[in-house]
């Protein structure tokens, strides 16, 4: 099962005692993948881990990237036009680049399953592929 991941679930996994961490780990061990990180997400995870979890957590994340546990999907020039379209259509949501990239990359890989704790924007946005996003772990 393909999953597209936002940054905050990966940050939660830096703390094994975090209840959110256990939910995310359960998802990642029960799904076969691939586990997709849209281009801006690894940078966001790196910054969040640096600020909140420290160098050991950052190294663990880098090791996961090197081991290809996650598939990083870069944004293309075509995606930039779609980012602008999403920005115009959903301006009131004040979405960040990572959220818009999640919407675009999810459509590219034909996936509506998003691993995130930030439900509000993804409940409001209509996917570019499919009828609605399934937000995990909330919709389990």
Tab-separated table of C-alpha atoms in Angstrom:
chain	number	residue	atom	x	y	z
A	1	UNK	CA	0.000	0.000	0.000
A	2	UNK	CA	1.480	3.324	-1.090
A	3	UNK	CA	1.560	6.062	1.537
A	4	UNK	CA	2.508	9.726	1.110
A	5	UNK	CA	4.033	11.145	4.289
A	6	UNK	CA	4.063	14.620	5.766
A	7	UNK	CA	6.886	15.768	8.052
A	8	UNK	CA	5.226	15.747	11.476
A	9	UNK	CA	4.701	11.952	11.707
A	10	UNK	CA	8.411	11.441	11.076
A	11	UNK	CA	9.235	13.984	13.767
A	12	UNK	CA	6.958	12.117	16.186
A	13	UNK	CA	8.947	8.941	15.528
A	14	UNK	CA	12.057	10.602	16.941
A	15	UNK	CA	10.498	9.952	20.369
A	16	UNK	CA	9.733	6.248	20.800
A	17	UNK	CA	7.544	7.008	23.836
A	18	UNK	CA	5.289	9.306	21.807
A	19	UNK	CA	1.821	7.770	21.242
A	20	UNK	CA	1.820	9.221	17.727
A	21	UNK	CA	5.125	7.446	17.085
A	22	UNK	CA	3.594	4.079	17.855
A	23	UNK	CA	0.694	4.763	15.473
A	24	UNK	CA	3.049	5.770	12.657
A	25	UNK	CA	5.342	2.799	13.252
A	26	UNK	CA	2.312	0.496	13.144
A	27	UNK	CA	1.323	2.008	9.787
A	28	UNK	CA	4.802	1.695	8.325
A	29	UNK	CA	5.276	-1.887	9.465
A	30	UNK	CA	1.841	-3.057	8.313
A	31	UNK	CA	1.992	-1.397	4.876
A	32	UNK	CA	4.192	-2.696	2.096
A	33	UNK	CA	4.992	0.744	0.677
A	34	UNK	CA	6.335	2.517	-1.138
A	35	UNK	CA	6.528	5.323	1.409
A	36	UNK	CA	6.636	8.574	-0.549
A	37	UNK	CA	8.191	11.829	0.655
A	38	UNK	CA	7.429	14.791	-1.624
A	39	UNK	CA	10.570	16.849	-2.344
A	40	UNK	CA	10.141	19.565	0.319
A	41	UNK	CA	9.323	17.095	3.111
A	42	UNK	CA	12.851	15.740	3.821
A	43	UNK	CA	14.143	19.296	4.249
A	44	UNK	CA	11.260	20.058	6.594
A	45	UNK	CA	11.933	16.869	8.594
A	46	UNK	CA	15.634	17.752	8.842
A	47	UNK	CA	14.847	21.233	10.171
A	48	UNK	CA	12.282	19.927	12.672
A	49	UNK	CA	14.583	17.172	13.915
A	50	UNK	CA	17.414	19.698	14.301
A	51	UNK	CA	15.207	22.010	16.344
A	52	UNK	CA	13.384	19.430	18.462
A	53	UNK	CA	15.145	16.062	18.513
A	54	UNK	CA	18.877	16.535	18.022
A	55	UNK	CA	21.682	15.019	15.948
A	56	UNK	CA	21.008	11.345	16.730
A	57	UNK	CA	17.463	11.610	15.348
A	58	UNK	CA	18.746	13.461	12.270
A	59	UNK	CA	21.320	10.720	11.632
A	60	UNK	CA	18.612	8.078	11.935
A	61	UNK	CA	16.496	9.901	9.375
A	62	UNK	CA	19.467	10.243	7.004
A	63	UNK	CA	20.181	6.523	7.413
A	64	UNK	CA	16.570	5.775	6.442
A	65	UNK	CA	16.957	7.961	3.340
A	66	UNK	CA	20.239	6.279	2.342
A	67	UNK	CA	18.671	2.844	2.901
A	68	UNK	CA	15.825	3.949	0.617
A	69	UNK	CA	13.192	3.280	3.230
A	70	UNK	CA	11.464	6.317	1.752
A	71	UNK	CA	11.059	7.250	-1.893
A	72	UNK	CA	11.722	10.963	-2.388
A	73	UNK	CA	9.656	12.435	-5.238
A	74	UNK	CA	11.114	15.670	-6.538
A	75	UNK	CA	8.925	18.450	-7.842
A	76	UNK	CA	9.020	19.055	-11.584
A	77	UNK	CA	8.526	22.270	-13.536
A	78	UNK	CA	5.005	21.040	-14.349
A	79	UNK	CA	4.366	20.672	-10.622
A	80	UNK	CA	5.244	24.346	-10.074
A	81	UNK	CA	2.281	25.365	-12.254
A	82	UNK	CA	0.032	23.093	-10.196
A	83	UNK	CA	1.405	24.630	-6.984
A	84	UNK	CA	0.312	28.032	-8.247
A	85	UNK	CA	-3.137	26.660	-9.133
A	86	UNK	CA	-3.558	25.127	-5.651
A	87	UNK	CA	-2.381	28.397	-4.081
A	88	UNK	CA	-5.062	30.353	-5.967
A	89	UNK	CA	-7.834	27.862	-5.298
A	90	UNK	CA	-7.090	27.363	-1.598
A	91	UNK	CA	-5.507	30.716	-0.656
A	92	UNK	CA	-7.587	30.985	2.518
A	93	UNK	CA	-5.931	27.816	3.891
A	94	UNK	CA	-2.469	29.425	3.737
A	95	UNK	CA	-0.878	26.127	2.732
A	96	UNK	CA	2.878	25.736	2.849
A	97	UNK	CA	4.952	24.366	0.009
A	98	UNK	CA	5.127	20.930	1.636
A	99	UNK	CA	1.323	20.618	1.862
A	100	UNK	CA	0.901	21.622	-1.781
A	101	UNK	CA	3.658	19.202	-2.785
A	102	UNK	CA	1.881	16.402	-0.918
A	103	UNK	CA	-1.299	17.048	-2.930
A	104	UNK	CA	0.603	17.095	-6.234
A	105	UNK	CA	2.844	14.105	-5.582
A	106	UNK	CA	-0.079	12.069	-4.231
A	107	UNK	CA	-1.846	12.608	-7.567
A	108	UNK	CA	1.287	11.692	-9.526
A	109	UNK	CA	1.651	8.366	-7.694
A	110	UNK	CA	-2.136	7.834	-7.708
A	111	UNK	CA	-2.463	7.723	-3.951
A	112	UNK	CA	-5.032	9.241	-1.608
A	113	UNK	CA	-3.541	7.871	1.645
A	114	UNK	CA	-1.659	10.634	3.486
A	115	UNK	CA	0.181	10.074	6.776
A	116	UNK	CA	-0.245	13.349	8.658
A	117	UNK	CA	-1.416	14.770	11.955
A	118	UNK	CA	-2.439	18.055	10.307
A	119	UNK	CA	-5.911	17.036	9.182
A	120	UNK	CA	-7.573	20.408	8.538
A	121	UNK	CA	-6.000	21.327	5.193
A	122	UNK	CA	-6.244	17.836	3.730
A	123	UNK	CA	-9.915	17.533	4.729
A	124	UNK	CA	-10.607	20.832	2.910
A	125	UNK	CA	-8.669	20.094	-0.290
A	126	UNK	CA	-10.100	17.967	-3.051
A	127	UNK	CA	-7.376	15.615	-4.323
A	128	UNK	CA	-6.159	15.953	-7.908
A	129	UNK	CA	-6.638	12.166	-8.066
A	130	UNK	CA	-9.513	10.416	-6.296
A	131	UNK	CA	-12.497	11.701	-4.343
A	132	UNK	CA	-11.017	12.454	-0.920
A	133	UNK	CA	-7.853	11.910	1.055
A	134	UNK	CA	-7.665	9.158	3.644
A	135	UNK	CA	-5.707	10.662	6.528
A	136	UNK	CA	-3.725	8.229	8.590
A	137	UNK	CA	-3.626	7.355	11.385
A	138	UNK	CA	-6.892	9.310	12.013
A	139	UNK	CA	-8.993	7.401	9.464
A	140	UNK	CA	-7.826	3.905	10.447
